[in-house]
Coordinates of C-alpha atoms and ligand atoms in Angstrom, one line a residue:
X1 CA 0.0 0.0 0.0
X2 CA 1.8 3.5 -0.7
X3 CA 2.1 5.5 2.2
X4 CA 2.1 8.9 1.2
X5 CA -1.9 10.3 0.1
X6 CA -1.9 12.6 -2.8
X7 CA -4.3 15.0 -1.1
X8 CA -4.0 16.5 2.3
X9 CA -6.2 18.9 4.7
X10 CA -5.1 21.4 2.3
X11 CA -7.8 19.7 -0.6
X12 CA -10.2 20.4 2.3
X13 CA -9.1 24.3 2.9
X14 CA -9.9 24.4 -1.1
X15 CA -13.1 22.7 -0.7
X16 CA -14.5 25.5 1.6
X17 CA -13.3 28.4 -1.1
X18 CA -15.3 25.6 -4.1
X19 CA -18.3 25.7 -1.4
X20 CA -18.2 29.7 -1.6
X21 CA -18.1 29.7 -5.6
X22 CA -21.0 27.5 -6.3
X23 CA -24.2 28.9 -4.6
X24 CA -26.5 27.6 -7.3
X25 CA -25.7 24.2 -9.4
X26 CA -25.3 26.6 -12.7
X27 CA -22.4 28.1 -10.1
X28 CA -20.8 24.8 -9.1
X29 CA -20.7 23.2 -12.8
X30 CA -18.9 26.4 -13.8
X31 CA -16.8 26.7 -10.9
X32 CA -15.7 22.8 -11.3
X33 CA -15.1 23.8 -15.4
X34 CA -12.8 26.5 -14.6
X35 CA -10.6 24.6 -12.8
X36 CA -10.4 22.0 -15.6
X37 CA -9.6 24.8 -17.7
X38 CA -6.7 25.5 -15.7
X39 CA -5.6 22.1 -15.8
X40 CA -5.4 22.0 -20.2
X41 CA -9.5 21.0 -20.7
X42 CA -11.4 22.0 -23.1
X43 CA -14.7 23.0 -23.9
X44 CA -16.7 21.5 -26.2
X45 CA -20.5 22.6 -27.8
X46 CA -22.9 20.0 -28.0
X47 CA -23.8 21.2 -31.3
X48 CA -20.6 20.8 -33.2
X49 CA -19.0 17.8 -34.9
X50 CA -16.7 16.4 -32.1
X51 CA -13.0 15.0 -33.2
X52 CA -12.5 13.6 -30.0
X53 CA -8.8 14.0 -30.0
X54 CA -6.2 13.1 -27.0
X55 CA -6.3 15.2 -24.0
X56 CA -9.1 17.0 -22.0
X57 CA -12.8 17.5 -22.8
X58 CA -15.6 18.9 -21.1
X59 CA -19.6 19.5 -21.7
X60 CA -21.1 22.1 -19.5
X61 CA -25.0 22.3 -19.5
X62 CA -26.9 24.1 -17.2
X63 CA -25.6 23.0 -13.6
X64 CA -24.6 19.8 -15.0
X65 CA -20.8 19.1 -16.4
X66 CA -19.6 16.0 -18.4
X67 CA -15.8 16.1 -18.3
X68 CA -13.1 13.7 -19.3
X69 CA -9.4 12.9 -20.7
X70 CA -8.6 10.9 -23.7
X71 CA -5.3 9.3 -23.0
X72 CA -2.7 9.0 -26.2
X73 CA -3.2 6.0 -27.7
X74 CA -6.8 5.4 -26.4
X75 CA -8.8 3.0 -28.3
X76 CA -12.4 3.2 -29.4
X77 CA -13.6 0.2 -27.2
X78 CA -11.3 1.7 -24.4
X79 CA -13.5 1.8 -21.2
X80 CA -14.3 4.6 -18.9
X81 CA -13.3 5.1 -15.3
X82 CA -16.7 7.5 -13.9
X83 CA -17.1 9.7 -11.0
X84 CA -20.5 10.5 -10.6
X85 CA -21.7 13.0 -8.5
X86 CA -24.6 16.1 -8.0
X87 CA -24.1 19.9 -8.2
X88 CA -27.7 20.9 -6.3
X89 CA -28.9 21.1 -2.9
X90 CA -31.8 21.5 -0.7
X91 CA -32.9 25.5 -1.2
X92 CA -35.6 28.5 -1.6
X93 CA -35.8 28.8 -5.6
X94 CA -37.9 32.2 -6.4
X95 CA -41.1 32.1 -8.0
X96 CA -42.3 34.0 -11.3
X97 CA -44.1 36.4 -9.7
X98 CA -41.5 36.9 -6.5
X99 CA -42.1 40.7 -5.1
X100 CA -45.3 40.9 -2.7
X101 CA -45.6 42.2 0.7
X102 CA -48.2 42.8 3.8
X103 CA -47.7 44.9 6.8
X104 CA -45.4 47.0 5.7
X105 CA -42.8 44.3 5.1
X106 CA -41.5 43.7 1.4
X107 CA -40.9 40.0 0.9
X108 CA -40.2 37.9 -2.3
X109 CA -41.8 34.7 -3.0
X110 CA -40.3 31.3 -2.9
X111 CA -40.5 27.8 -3.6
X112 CA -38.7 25.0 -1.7
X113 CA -36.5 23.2 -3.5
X114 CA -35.8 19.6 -2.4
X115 CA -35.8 18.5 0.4
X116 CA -33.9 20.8 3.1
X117 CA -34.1 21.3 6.8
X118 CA -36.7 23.6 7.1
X119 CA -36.1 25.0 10.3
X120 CA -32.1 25.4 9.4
X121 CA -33.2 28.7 7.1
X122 CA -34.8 30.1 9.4
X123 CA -32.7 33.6 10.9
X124 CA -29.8 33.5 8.3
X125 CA -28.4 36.1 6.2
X126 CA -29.4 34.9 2.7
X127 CA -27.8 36.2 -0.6
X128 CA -29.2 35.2 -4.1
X129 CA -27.8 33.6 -6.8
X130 CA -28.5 31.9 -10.3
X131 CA -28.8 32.0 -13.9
X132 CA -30.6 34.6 -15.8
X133 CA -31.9 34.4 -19.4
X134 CA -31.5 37.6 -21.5
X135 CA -34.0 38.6 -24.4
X136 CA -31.3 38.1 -26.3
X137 CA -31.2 34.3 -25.9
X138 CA -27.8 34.1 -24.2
X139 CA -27.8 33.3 -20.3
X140 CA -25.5 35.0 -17.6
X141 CA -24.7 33.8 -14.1
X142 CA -25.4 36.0 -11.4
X143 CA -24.4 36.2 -7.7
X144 CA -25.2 39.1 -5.0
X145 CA -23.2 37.7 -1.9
X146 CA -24.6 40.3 0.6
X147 CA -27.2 39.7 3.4
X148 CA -30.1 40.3 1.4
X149 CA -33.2 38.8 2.9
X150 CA -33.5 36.5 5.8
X151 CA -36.5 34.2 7.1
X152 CA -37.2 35.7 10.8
X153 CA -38.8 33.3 13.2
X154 CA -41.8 33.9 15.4
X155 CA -40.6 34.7 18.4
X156 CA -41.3 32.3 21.5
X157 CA -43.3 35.0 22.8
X158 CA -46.0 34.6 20.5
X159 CA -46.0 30.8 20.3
X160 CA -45.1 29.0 23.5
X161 CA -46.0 25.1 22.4
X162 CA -42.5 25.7 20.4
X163 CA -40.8 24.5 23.1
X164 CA -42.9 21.5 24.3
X165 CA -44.1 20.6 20.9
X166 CA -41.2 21.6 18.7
X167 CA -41.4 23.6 15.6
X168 CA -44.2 23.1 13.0
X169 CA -43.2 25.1 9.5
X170 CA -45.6 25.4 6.7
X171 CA -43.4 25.9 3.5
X172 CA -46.3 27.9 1.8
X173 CA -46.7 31.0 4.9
X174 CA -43.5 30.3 7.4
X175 CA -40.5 30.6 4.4
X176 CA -41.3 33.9 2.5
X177 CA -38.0 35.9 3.3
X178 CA -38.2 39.5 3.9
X179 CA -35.8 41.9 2.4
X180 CA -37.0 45.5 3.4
X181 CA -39.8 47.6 4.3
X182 CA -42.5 49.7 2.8
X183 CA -44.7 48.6 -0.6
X184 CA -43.8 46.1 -3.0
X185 CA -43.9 47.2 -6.2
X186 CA -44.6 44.3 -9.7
X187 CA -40.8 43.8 -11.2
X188 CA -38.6 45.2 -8.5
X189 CA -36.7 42.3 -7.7
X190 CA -35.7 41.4 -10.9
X191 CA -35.1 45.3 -11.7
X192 CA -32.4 45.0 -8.3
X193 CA -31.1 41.5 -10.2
X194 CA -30.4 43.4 -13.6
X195 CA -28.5 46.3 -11.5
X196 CA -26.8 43.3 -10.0
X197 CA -26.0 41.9 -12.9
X198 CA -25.0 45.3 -15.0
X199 CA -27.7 44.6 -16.9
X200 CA -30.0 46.7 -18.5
X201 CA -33.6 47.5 -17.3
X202 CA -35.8 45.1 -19.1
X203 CA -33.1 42.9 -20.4
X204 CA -34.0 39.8 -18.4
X205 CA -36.7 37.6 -19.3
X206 CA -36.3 34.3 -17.6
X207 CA -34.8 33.4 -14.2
X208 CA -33.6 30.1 -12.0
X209 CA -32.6 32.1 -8.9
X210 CA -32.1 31.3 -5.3
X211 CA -31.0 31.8 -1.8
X212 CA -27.7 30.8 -0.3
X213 CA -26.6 31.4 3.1
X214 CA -23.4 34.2 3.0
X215 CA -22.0 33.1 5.9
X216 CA -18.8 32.0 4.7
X217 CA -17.6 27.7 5.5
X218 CA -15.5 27.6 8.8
X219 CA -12.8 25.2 10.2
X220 CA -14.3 24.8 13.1
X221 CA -13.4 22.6 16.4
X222 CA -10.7 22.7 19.9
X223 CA -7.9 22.1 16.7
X224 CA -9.8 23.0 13.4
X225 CA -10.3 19.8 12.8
X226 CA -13.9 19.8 11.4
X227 CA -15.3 21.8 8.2
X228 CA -18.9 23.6 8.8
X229 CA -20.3 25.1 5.9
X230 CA -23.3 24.7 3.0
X231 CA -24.2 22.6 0.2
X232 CA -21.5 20.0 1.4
X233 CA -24.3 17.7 0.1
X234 CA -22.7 17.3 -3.0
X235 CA -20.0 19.2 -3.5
X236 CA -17.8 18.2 -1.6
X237 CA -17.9 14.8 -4.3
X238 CA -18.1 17.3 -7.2
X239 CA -14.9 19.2 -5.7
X240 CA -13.0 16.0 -5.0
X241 CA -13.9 14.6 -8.5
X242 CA -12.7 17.5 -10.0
X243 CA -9.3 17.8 -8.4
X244 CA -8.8 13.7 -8.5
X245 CA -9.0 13.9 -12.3
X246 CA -7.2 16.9 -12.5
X247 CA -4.9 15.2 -10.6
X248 CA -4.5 11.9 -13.0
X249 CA -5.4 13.8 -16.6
X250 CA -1.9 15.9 -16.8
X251 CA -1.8 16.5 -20.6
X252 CA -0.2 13.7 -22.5
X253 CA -0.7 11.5 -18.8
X254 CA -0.9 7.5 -19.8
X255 CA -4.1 5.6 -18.7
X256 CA -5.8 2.1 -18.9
X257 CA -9.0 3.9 -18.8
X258 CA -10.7 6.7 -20.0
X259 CA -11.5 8.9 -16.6
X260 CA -14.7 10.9 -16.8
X261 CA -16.1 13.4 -13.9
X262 CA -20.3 13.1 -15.0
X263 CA -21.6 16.1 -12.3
X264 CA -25.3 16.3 -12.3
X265 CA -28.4 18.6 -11.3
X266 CA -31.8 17.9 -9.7
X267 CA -30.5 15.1 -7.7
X268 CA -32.5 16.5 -4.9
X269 CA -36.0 16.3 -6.5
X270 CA -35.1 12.8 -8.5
X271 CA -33.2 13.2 -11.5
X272 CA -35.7 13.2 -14.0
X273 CA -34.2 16.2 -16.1
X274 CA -32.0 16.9 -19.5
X275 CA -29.2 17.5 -16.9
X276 CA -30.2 15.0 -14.4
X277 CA -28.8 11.5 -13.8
X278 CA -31.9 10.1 -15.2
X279 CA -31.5 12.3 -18.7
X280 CA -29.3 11.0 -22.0
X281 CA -26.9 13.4 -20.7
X282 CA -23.7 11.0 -19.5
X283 CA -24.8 7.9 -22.2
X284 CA -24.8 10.5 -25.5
X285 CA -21.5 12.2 -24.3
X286 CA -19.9 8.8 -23.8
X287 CA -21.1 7.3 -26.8
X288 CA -20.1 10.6 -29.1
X289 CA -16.5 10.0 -27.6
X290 CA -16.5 6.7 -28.6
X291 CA -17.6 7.3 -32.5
X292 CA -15.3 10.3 -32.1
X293 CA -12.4 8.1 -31.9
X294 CA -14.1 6.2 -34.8
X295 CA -15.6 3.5 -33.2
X296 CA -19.1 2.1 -33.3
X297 CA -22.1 0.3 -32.0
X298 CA -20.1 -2.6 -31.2
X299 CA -17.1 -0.5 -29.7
X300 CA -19.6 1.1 -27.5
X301 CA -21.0 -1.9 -26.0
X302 CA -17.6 -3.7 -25.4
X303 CA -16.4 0.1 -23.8
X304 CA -19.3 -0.1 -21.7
X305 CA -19.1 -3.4 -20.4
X306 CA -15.8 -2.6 -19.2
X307 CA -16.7 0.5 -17.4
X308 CA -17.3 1.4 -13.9
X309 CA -18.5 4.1 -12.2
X310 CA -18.1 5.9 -8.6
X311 CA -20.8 6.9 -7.6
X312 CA -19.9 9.7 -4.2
X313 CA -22.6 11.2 -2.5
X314 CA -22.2 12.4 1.0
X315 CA -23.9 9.7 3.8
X316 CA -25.0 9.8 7.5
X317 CA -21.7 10.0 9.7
X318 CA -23.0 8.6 13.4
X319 CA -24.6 11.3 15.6
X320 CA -23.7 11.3 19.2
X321 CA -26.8 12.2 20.1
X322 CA -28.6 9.8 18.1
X323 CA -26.3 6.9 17.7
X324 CA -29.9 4.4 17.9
X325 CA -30.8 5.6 14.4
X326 CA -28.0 3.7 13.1
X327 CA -27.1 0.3 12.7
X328 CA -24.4 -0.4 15.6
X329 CA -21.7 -2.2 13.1
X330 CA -22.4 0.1 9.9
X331 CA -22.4 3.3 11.3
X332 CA -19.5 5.4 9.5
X333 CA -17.8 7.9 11.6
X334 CA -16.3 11.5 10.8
X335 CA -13.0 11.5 10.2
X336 CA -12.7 7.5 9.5
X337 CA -12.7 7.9 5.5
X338 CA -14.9 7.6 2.8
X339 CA -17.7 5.3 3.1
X340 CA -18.9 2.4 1.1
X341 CA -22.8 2.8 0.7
X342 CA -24.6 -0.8 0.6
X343 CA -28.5 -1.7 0.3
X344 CA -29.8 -5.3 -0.8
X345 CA -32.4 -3.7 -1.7
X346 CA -30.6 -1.1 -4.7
X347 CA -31.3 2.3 -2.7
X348 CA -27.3 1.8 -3.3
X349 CA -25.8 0.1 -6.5
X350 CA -22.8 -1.2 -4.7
X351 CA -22.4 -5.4 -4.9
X352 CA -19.4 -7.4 -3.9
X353 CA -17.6 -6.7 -7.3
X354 CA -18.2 -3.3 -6.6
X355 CA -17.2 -3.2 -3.0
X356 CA -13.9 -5.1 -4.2
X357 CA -13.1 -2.2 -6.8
X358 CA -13.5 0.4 -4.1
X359 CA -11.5 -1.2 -1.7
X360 CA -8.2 -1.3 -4.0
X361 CA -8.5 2.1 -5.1
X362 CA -8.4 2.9 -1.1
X363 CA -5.8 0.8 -0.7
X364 CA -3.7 2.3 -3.6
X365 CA -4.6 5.4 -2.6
X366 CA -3.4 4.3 1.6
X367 CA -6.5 5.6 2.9
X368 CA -8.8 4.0 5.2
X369 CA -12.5 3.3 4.4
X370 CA -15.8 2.5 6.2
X371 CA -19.3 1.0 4.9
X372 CA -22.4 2.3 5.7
X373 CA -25.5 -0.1 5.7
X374 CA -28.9 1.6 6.9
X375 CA -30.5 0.9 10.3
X376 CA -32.6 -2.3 8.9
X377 CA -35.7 -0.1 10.1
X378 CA -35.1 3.0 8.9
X379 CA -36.4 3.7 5.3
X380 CA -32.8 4.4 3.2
X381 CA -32.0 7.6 1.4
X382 CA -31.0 7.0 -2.2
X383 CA -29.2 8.7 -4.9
X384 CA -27.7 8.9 -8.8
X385 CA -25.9 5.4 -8.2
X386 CA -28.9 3.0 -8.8
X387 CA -30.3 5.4 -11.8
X388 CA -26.8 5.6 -13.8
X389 CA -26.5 1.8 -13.2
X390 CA -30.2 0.8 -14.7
X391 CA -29.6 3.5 -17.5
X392 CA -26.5 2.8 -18.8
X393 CA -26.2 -1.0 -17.5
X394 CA -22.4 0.5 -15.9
X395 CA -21.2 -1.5 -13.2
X396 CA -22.0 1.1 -10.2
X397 CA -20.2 1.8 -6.8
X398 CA -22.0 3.9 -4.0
X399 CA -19.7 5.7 -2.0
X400 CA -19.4 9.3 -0.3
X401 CA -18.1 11.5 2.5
X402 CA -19.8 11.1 5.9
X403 CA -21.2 13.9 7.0
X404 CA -24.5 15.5 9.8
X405 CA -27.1 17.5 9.4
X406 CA -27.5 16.4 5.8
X407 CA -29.8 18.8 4.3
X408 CA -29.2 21.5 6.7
X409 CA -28.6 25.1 5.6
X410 CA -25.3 24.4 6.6
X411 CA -23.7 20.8 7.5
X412 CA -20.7 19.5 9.0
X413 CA -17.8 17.1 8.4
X414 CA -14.4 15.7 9.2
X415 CA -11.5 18.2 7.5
X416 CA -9.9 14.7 6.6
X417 CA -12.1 13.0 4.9
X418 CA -12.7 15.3 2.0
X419 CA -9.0 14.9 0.9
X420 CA -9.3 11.0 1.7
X421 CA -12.4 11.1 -0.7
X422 CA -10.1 12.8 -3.2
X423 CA -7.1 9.9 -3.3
X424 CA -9.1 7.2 -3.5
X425 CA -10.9 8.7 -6.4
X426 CA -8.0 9.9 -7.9
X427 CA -6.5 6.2 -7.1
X428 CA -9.6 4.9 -9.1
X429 CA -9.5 7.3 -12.3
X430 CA -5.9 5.8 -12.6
X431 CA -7.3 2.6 -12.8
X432 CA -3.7 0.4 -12.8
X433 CA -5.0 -2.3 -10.9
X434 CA -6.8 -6.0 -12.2
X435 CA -9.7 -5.4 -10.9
Ligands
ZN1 ZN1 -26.6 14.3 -2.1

């Protein structure tokens, strides 16, 4: 087993800077992009002819990015090494009609968007953030990183069963945010997101917009030793993936496999979208490299058969305070290393083959690993690794970062075991083992 990891707790003081720059998934995909472009990858336009020649590639649509590396002398039936993973999380998403008001508050209007923590928006500083759609037909990212609104609660006060009943949140009357005072006027928020944006009055006729917590992540603990901070659920995977094949796709690098970071959108709400796991998305850009490189139905299917994909989500990390809710030999703990995600009943696509493909990458990589198998009765979470399996019949591997308060407004982890995540998916895009 080497002995020295590729990534250290400096992968994780990155993580919290890639948490900061992707406040919407359109945010995180770019964000994730960028830092392939650093690295020699290139864009390419799903509307062109594709010469898929040696070297780095990448598909950005939406909040979703397909990116991966041709090695020199890579043949058409060559198979791909995958890193799945998911660019969204849990939110407030404005409506069409956002500005309203009533007693002399202005508020904006706002959908929820997953399924988050309700109670964990409540009292924050929110910014807003997303994509805007000009008359023009081009699109434009957009970010104001100020406390802009904020979801006040009722103070106990006025509703003393809080404390002996807990909290009870209606997402239609208890999440509107408020963001100033006096009348609301038809247009004005999207007339403040055009000044924003530099953009002229008028200009903007389409919007995916939402709010984001601006407190910035934290290394928090006696010795710094845990991360706090939002939308760890997933980027942390789509940060790791990114570096690991940044790390193993050095232009001109020699692989047995073709390594491919597939970052989706709308996990959260089930993956049924043109940039979800469910979509043609990861299949057409894996089959277009493969007649690229002049292969064809054949090459595809023997490529295919030999590929594999990792499939890192963040999972439940024991909770002190709640250690029943987990099973008392699977329960992964923080700072222990990534977790291998198993459910006989294919909440998780990990199987024994899988398991055994996950465990050498770890080894390669010398860190340690855990497995995670629900409480037997406790209904388990699922996520893209069953869908990208039945799709595109790839040999699938669950696998994340343990983390709590999943689906909070903002969540918590180890500061190790985002760089652990890192090596053993770097260790798996490399791909020099049998198995
Ligand atoms: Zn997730």
């Amino acid at each position: 087993m080497p002995t020295t990891p590729r990534f250290d707790r400096g992968h994780s003081d990155d993580l919290m800077s890639f948490l900061t720059a992707g406040p919407s998934p359109y945010h995180a995909a770019a964000a994730a992009a960028e830092r392939l472009e650093k690295a020699g990858f290139r864009q390419l336009s799903e509307t062109d002819r594709w010469d898929d020649t040696t070297g780095g590639h990448y598909v950005l649509r939406g909040g979703a990015l397909m990116a991966w590396y041709v090695p020199p002398g890579a043949r058409a039936h060559t198979p791909y090494r995958i890193v799945g993973a998911h660019t969204d999380s849990p939110n407030l998403r404005v409506k069409p009609r956002p500005d309203f008001g009533a007693h002399g508050w202005r508020q904006i209007a706002m959908e929820v968007y997953g399924g988050p923590l309700l109670n964990s928006w409540l009292d924050r500083d929110l910014g807003l953030a997303g994509r805007l759609s000009l008359r023009d037909g081009s699109t434009r990212l957009v970010t104001v990183d100020r406390p802009l609104m904020r979801v006040p609660q009722l103070a106990v006060h006025l509703d003393r069963s809080v404390s002996s009943d807990g909290l009870k949140l209606d997402k239609q009357r208890h999440l509107q945010p408020l963001w100033g005072l006096g009348e609301p006027h038809e247009g004005e928020l999207i007339r403040f997101v055009e000044d924003a944006a530099g953009l002229d009055a008028g200009s903007v006729t389409g919007w995916d917009l939402m709010a984001h917590p601006v407190e910035p992540p934290t290394r928090l603990g006696r010795d710094r030793e845990l991360i706090a901070g939002p939308r760890m659920d997933n980027l942390i995977s789509v940060h790791a993936g990114t570096a690991a094949l940044r790390a193993v796709a050095a232009p001109g690098a020699e692989l047995p496999y073709i390594p491919v970071l597939a970052a989706f959108d709308h996990e959260e709400t089930g993956s049924q979208s043109d940039t979800g796991a469910e979509g043609p998305l990861l299949g057409t850009v894996l089959e277009r490299s493969v007649y690229a490189r002049g292969g064809g139905y054949e090459d595809r299917a023997r490529s295919f058969a030999g590929t594999v994909c990792l499939s890192s989500d963040t999972g439940h990390a024991v909770h002190p305070n709640y250690p029943e809710r987990h099973d008392p030999t699977h329960h992964p703990v923080a700072g222990g290393g990534p977790i291998l995600k198993v459910n006989v009943n294919n909440r998780y696509a990990t199987d024994g083959g899988g398991r055994a493909v996950f465990v050498a990458a770890c080894e390669r990589a010398g860190v340690p690993y855990q497995s995670f198998v629900s409480h037997n009765s406790m209904p388990c979470g699922t996520t893209i690794g069953p869908i990208t399996a039945a799709r595109h019949g790839i040999t699938t591997v669950d696998i994340g970062v343990p983390i709590v308060s999943m689906h909070s407004a903002r969540e918590l982890c180890s500061a190790d075991d985002p760089h652990m995540l890192a090596g053993a998916l770097a260790a798996f895009l490399e791909g020099t083992d049998a198995s």
